[in-house]
CSV table of C-alpha atoms in Angstrom, one decimal:
chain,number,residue,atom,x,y,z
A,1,UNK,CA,0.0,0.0,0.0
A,2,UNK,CA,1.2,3.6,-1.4
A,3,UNK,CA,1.1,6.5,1.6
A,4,UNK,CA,0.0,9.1,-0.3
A,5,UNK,CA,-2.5,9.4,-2.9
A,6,UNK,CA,-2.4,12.7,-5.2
A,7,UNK,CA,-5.8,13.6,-6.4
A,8,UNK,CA,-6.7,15.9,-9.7
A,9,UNK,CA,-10.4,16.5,-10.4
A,10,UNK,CA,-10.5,17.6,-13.8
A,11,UNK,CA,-13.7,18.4,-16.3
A,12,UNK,CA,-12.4,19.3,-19.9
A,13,UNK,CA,-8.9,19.6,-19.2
A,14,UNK,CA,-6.4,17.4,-22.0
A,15,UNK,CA,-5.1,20.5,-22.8
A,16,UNK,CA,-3.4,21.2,-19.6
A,17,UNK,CA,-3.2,18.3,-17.8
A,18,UNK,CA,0.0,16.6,-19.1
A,19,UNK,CA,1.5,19.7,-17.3
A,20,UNK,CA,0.7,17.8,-13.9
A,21,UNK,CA,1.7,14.4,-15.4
A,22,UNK,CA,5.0,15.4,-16.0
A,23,UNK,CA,5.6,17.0,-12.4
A,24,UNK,CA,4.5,13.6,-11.3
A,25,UNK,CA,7.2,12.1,-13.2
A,26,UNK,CA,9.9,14.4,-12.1
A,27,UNK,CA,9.2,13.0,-8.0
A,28,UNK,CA,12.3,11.5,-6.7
A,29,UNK,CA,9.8,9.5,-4.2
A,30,UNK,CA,7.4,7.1,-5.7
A,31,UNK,CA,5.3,6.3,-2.7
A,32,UNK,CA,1.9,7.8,-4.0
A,33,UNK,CA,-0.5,7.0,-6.5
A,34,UNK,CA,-2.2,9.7,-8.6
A,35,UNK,CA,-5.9,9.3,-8.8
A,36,UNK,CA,-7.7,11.6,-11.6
A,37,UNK,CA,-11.4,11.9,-11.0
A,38,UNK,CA,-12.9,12.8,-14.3
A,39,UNK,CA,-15.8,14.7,-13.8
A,40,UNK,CA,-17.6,14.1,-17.1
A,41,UNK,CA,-15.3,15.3,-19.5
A,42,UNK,CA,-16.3,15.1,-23.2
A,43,UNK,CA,-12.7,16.0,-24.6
A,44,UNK,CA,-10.0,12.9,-25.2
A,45,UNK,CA,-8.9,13.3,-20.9
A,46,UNK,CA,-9.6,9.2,-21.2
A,47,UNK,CA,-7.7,8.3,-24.4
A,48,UNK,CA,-4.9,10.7,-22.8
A,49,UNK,CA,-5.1,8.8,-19.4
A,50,UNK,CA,-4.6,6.1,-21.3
A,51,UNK,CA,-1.8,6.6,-23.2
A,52,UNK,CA,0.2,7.4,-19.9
A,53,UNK,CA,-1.2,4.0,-17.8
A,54,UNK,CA,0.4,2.1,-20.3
A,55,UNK,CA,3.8,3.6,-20.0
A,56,UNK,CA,3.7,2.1,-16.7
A,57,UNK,CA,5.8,5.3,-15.1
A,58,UNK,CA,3.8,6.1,-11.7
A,59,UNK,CA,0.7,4.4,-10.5
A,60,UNK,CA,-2.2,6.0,-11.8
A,61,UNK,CA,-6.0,4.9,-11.5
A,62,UNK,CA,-8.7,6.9,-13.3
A,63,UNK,CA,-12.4,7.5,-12.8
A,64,UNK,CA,-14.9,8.8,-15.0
A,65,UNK,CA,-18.1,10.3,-13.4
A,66,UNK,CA,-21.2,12.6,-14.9
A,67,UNK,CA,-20.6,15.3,-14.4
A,68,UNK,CA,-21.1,16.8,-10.3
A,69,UNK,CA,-18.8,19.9,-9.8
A,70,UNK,CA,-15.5,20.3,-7.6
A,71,UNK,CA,-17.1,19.4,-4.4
A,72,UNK,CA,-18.6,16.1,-5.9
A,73,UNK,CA,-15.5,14.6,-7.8
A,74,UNK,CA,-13.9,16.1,-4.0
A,75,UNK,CA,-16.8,13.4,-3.0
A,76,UNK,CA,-16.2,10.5,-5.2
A,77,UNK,CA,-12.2,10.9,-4.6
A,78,UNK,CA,-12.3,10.3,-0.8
A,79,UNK,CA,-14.7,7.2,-1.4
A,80,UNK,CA,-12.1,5.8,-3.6
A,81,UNK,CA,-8.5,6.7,-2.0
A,82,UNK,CA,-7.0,4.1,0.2
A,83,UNK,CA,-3.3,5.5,1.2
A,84,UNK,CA,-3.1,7.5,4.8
A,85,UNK,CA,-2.7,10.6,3.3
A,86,UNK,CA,-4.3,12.1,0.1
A,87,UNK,CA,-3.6,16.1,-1.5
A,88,UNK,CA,-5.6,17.7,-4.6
A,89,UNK,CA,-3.8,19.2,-7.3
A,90,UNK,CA,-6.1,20.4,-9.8
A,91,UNK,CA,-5.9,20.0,-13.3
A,92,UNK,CA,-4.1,23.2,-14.0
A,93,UNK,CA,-1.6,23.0,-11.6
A,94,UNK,CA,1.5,20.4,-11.1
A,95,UNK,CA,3.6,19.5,-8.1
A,96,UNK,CA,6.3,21.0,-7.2
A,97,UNK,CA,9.8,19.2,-7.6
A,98,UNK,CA,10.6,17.3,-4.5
A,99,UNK,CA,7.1,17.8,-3.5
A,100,UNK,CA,6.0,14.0,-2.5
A,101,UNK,CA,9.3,12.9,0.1
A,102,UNK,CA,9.0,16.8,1.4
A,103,UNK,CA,5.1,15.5,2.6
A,104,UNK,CA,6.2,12.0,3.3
A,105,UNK,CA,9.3,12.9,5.2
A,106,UNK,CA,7.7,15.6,7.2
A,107,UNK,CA,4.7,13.7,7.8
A,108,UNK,CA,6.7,10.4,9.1
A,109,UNK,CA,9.1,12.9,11.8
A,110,UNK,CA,5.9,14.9,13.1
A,111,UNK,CA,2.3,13.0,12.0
A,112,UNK,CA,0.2,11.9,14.7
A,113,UNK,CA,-3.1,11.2,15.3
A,114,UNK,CA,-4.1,14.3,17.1
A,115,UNK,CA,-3.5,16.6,13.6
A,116,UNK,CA,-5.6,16.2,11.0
A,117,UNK,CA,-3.2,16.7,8.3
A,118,UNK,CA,-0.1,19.0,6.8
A,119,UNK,CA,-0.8,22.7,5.5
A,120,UNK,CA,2.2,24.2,3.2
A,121,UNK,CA,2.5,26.3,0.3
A,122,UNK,CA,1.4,27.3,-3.1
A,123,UNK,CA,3.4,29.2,-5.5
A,124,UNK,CA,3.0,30.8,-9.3
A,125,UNK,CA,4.6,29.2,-12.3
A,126,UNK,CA,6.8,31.8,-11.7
A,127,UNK,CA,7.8,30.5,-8.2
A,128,UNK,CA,6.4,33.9,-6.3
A,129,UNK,CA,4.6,32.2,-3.0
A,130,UNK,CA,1.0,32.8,-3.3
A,131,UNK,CA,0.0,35.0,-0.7
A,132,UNK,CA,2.2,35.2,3.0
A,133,UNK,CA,4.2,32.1,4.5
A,134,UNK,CA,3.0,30.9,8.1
A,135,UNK,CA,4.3,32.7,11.2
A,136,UNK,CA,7.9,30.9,11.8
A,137,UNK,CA,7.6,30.2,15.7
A,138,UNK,CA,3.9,28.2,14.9
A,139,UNK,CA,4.2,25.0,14.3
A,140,UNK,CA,0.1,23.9,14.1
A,141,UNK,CA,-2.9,25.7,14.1
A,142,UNK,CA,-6.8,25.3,12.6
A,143,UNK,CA,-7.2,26.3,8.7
A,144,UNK,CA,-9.8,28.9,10.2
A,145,UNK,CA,-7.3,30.4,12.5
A,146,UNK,CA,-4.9,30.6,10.1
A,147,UNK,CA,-6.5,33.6,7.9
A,148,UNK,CA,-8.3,34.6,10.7
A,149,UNK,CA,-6.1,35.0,13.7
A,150,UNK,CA,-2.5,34.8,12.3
A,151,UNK,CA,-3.5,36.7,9.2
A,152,UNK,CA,-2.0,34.2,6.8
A,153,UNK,CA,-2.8,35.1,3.2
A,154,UNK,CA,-3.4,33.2,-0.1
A,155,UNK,CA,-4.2,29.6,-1.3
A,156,UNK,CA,-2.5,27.3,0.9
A,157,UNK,CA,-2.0,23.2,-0.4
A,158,UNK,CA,-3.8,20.6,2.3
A,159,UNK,CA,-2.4,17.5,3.0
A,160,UNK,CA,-4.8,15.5,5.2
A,161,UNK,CA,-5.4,12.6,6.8
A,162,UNK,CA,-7.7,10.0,4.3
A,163,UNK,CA,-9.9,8.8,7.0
A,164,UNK,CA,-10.8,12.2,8.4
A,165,UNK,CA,-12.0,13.1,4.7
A,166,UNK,CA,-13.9,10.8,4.1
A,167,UNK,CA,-16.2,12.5,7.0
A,168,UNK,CA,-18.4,15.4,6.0
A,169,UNK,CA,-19.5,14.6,2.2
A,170,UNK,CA,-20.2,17.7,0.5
A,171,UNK,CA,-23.9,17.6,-0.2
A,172,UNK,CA,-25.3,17.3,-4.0
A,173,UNK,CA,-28.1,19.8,-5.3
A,174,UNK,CA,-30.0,19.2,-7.8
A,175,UNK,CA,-28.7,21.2,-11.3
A,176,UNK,CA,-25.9,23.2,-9.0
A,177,UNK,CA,-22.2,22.5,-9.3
A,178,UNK,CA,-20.8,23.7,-6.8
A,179,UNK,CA,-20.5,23.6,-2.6
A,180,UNK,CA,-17.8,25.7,-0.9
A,181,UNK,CA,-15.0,23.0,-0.3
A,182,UNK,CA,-13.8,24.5,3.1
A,183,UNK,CA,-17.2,23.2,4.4
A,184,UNK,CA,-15.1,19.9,4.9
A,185,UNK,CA,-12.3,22.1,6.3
A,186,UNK,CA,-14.1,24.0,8.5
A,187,UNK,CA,-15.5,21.3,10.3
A,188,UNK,CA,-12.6,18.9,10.8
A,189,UNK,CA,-10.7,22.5,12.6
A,190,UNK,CA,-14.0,21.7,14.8
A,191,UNK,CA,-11.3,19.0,16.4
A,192,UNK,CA,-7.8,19.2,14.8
A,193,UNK,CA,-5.2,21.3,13.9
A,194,UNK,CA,-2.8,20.9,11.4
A,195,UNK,CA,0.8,20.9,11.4
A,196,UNK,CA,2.8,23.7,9.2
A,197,UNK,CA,4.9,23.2,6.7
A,198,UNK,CA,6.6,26.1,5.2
A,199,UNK,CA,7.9,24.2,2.0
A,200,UNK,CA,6.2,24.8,-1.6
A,201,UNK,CA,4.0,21.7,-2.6
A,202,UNK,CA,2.5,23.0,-5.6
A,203,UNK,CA,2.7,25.3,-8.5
A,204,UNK,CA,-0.7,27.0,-9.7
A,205,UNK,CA,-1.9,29.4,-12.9
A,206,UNK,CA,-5.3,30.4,-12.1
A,207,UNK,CA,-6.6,29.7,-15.8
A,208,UNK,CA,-9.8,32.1,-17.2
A,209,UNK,CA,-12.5,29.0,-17.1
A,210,UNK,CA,-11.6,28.3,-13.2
A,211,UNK,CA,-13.7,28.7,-10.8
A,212,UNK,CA,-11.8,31.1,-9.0
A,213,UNK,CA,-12.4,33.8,-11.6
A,214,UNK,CA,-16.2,33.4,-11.8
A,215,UNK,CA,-17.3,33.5,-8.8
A,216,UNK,CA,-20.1,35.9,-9.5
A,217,UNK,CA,-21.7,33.7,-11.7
A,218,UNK,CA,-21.2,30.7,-9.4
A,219,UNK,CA,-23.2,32.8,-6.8
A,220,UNK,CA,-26.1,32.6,-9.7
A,221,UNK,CA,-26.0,29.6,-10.3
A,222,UNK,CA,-25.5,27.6,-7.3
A,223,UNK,CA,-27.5,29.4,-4.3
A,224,UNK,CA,-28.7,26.2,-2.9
A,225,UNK,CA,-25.0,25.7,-2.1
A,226,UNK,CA,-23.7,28.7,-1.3
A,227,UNK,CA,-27.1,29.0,1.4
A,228,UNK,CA,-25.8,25.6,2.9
A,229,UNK,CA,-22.2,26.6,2.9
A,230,UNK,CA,-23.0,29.8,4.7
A,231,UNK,CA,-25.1,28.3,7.2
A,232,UNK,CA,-22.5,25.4,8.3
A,233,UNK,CA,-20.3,28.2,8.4
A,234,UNK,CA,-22.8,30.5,10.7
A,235,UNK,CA,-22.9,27.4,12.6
A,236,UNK,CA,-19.5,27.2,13.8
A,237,UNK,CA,-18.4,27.2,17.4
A,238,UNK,CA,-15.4,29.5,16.3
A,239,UNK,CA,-15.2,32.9,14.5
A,240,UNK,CA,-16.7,36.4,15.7
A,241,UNK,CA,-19.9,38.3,15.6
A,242,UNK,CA,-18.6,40.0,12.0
A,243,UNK,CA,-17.5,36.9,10.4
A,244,UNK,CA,-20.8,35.5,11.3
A,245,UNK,CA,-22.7,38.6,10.1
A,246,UNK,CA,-20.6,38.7,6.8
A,247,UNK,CA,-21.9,34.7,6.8
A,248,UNK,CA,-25.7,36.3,7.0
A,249,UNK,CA,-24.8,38.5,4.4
A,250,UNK,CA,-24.1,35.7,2.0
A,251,UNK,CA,-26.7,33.7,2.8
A,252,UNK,CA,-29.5,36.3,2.9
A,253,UNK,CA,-28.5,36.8,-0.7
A,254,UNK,CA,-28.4,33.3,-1.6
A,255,UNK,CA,-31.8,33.1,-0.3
A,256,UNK,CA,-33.6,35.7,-1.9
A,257,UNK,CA,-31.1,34.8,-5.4
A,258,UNK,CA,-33.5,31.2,-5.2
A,259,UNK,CA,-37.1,32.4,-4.3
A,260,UNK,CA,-36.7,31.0,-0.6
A,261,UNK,CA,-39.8,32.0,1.0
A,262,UNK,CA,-37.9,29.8,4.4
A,263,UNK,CA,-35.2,32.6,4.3
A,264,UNK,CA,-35.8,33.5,7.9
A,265,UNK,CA,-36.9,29.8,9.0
A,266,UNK,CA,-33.9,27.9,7.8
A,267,UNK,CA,-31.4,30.2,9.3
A,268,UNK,CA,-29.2,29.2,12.4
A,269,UNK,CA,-29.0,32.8,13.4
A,270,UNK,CA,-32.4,34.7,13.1
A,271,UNK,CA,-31.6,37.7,14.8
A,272,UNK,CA,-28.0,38.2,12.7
A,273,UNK,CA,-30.0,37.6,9.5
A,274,UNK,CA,-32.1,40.2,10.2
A,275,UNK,CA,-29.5,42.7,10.9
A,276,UNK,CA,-27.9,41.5,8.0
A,277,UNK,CA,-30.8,41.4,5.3
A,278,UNK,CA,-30.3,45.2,4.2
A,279,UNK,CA,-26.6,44.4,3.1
A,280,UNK,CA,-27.7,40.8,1.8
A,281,UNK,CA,-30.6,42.4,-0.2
A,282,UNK,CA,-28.0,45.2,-1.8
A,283,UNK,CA,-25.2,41.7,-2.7
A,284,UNK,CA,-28.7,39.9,-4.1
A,285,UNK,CA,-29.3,43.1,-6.2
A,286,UNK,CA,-24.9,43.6,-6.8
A,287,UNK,CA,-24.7,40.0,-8.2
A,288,UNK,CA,-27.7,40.0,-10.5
A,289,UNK,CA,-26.4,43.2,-12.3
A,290,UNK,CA,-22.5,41.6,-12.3
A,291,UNK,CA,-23.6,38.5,-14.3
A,292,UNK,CA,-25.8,40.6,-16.2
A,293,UNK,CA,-23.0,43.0,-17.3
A,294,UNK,CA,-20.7,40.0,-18.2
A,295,UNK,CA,-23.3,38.3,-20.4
A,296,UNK,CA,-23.5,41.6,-22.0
């Protein structure tokens, strides 16, 4: 049995993906398998897939699946992966050199059962570290703490632990794509922290079909998601009264972006989501006129 399985969800995504093959390749550590959860792609991802199984150079299985979004190929991947550990690198990224035995190493002089995984960095293709490194003298602390006490900045790369993901499955709306996937996050800080590693692990180019750069219309599309996300998150036994309101924000506009008559029902927090309804009302209206403007 492998120790670490690296995991790329990818929808549509030949084009790019042999970028992340190759980093594969170019691992000096060979414990890992790389699992690619295909998430309905109707290019030649399988015929490409393929091609690279047969040269027999790293351990790769493959899985197609209609198409569910990030946070259900995020689903279908933890059902499948065996190994103790298990990172994403999405389709348009790749690992960075060294990458694996930095993880393995790391995890093998300081992994326990009382962390729920590794956090370390990302980087551009250019090698600039995306956002701020982690505070030298802390050596573990939640994901939520993280950005919201220590002031870290940027996309960070999560190693965890397999059997703690395979708790909290992101839930699957009908004709929505998308769930925020530090709902799964978010709730394993609830009992772990994780250890820091400040070490690049991957290398990422934020390409123009991402989901990162269209968040706006993700908001449209997906309130059903976002309105659970928000809630869980509203939920939490950590984080202030304004992270919490900005929470009712969000969800307030979700709400009223889907025709939810329940608005004030379903929420955790009645009084904040009053208070907040004035703000969430003038998102609902700022989102609407966004995703208008860029269909125009």
């Amino acid at each position: 049995m492998k120790t670490l399985t690296v995991f790329t969800p990818t929808y549509n995504r030949a084009f790019c993906l042999e970028k992340c093959y190759l980093s594969l390749l170019r691992q000096d550590n060979e414990d890992f398998i790389w699992l690619i959860i295909d998430d309905g792609s109707t290019d030649n991802t399988k015929e490409l897939v393929n091609q690279w199984k047969q040269e027999r150079k790293i351990d790769i299985k493959y899985h197609w699946q209609e198409n569910q979004g990030m946070h259900g190929a995020h689903n279908t991947a933890y059902k499948l992966i065996e190994t103790e550990l298990n990172v994403c690198i999405d389709s348009d990224d790749y690992m960075a050199d060294g990458a694996v035995e930095k993880i393995l190493s790391f995890w093998k002089k300081y992994g326990n059962e009382n962390v729920s995984g590794i956090a370390a960095l990302d980087a551009t293709i250019e090698h600039q570290i995306i956002g701020s490194t982690f505070p030298e003298k802390l050596n573990s602390a939640t994901l939520f703490d993280l950005y919201n006490k220590y002031g870290v900045t940027g996309d960070k790369k999560l190693v965890y632990r397999t059997e703690l993901t395979k708790l909290y499955p992101y839930p699957i709306f009908q004709d929505e794509k998308y769930v925020g996937l530090a709902y799964k996050y978010y709730m394993l800080d609830k009992q772990y922290e994780m250890l820091l590693m400040n070490e690049v692990l991957c290398h990422v180019e934020y390409l123009p079909d991402g989901s990162s750069l269209n968040m706006y219309n993700q908001y449209l599309k997906n309130p059903k998601g976002f309105s659970f996300y928000r809630k869980e998150l509203m939920k939490l036994p950590f984080g202030g009264k304004v992270f919490k309101y900005k929470q009712a924000i969000h969800y307030v506009s979700s709400n009223l972006l889907m025709k939810n008559p329940k608005l004030f029902i379903e929420t955790p927090k009645k009084a904040l989501t009053v208070l907040a309804f004035p703000l969430g009302f003038l998102l609902y209206v700022f989102i609407i006129k966004k995703t208008r403007t860029e269909v125009n």
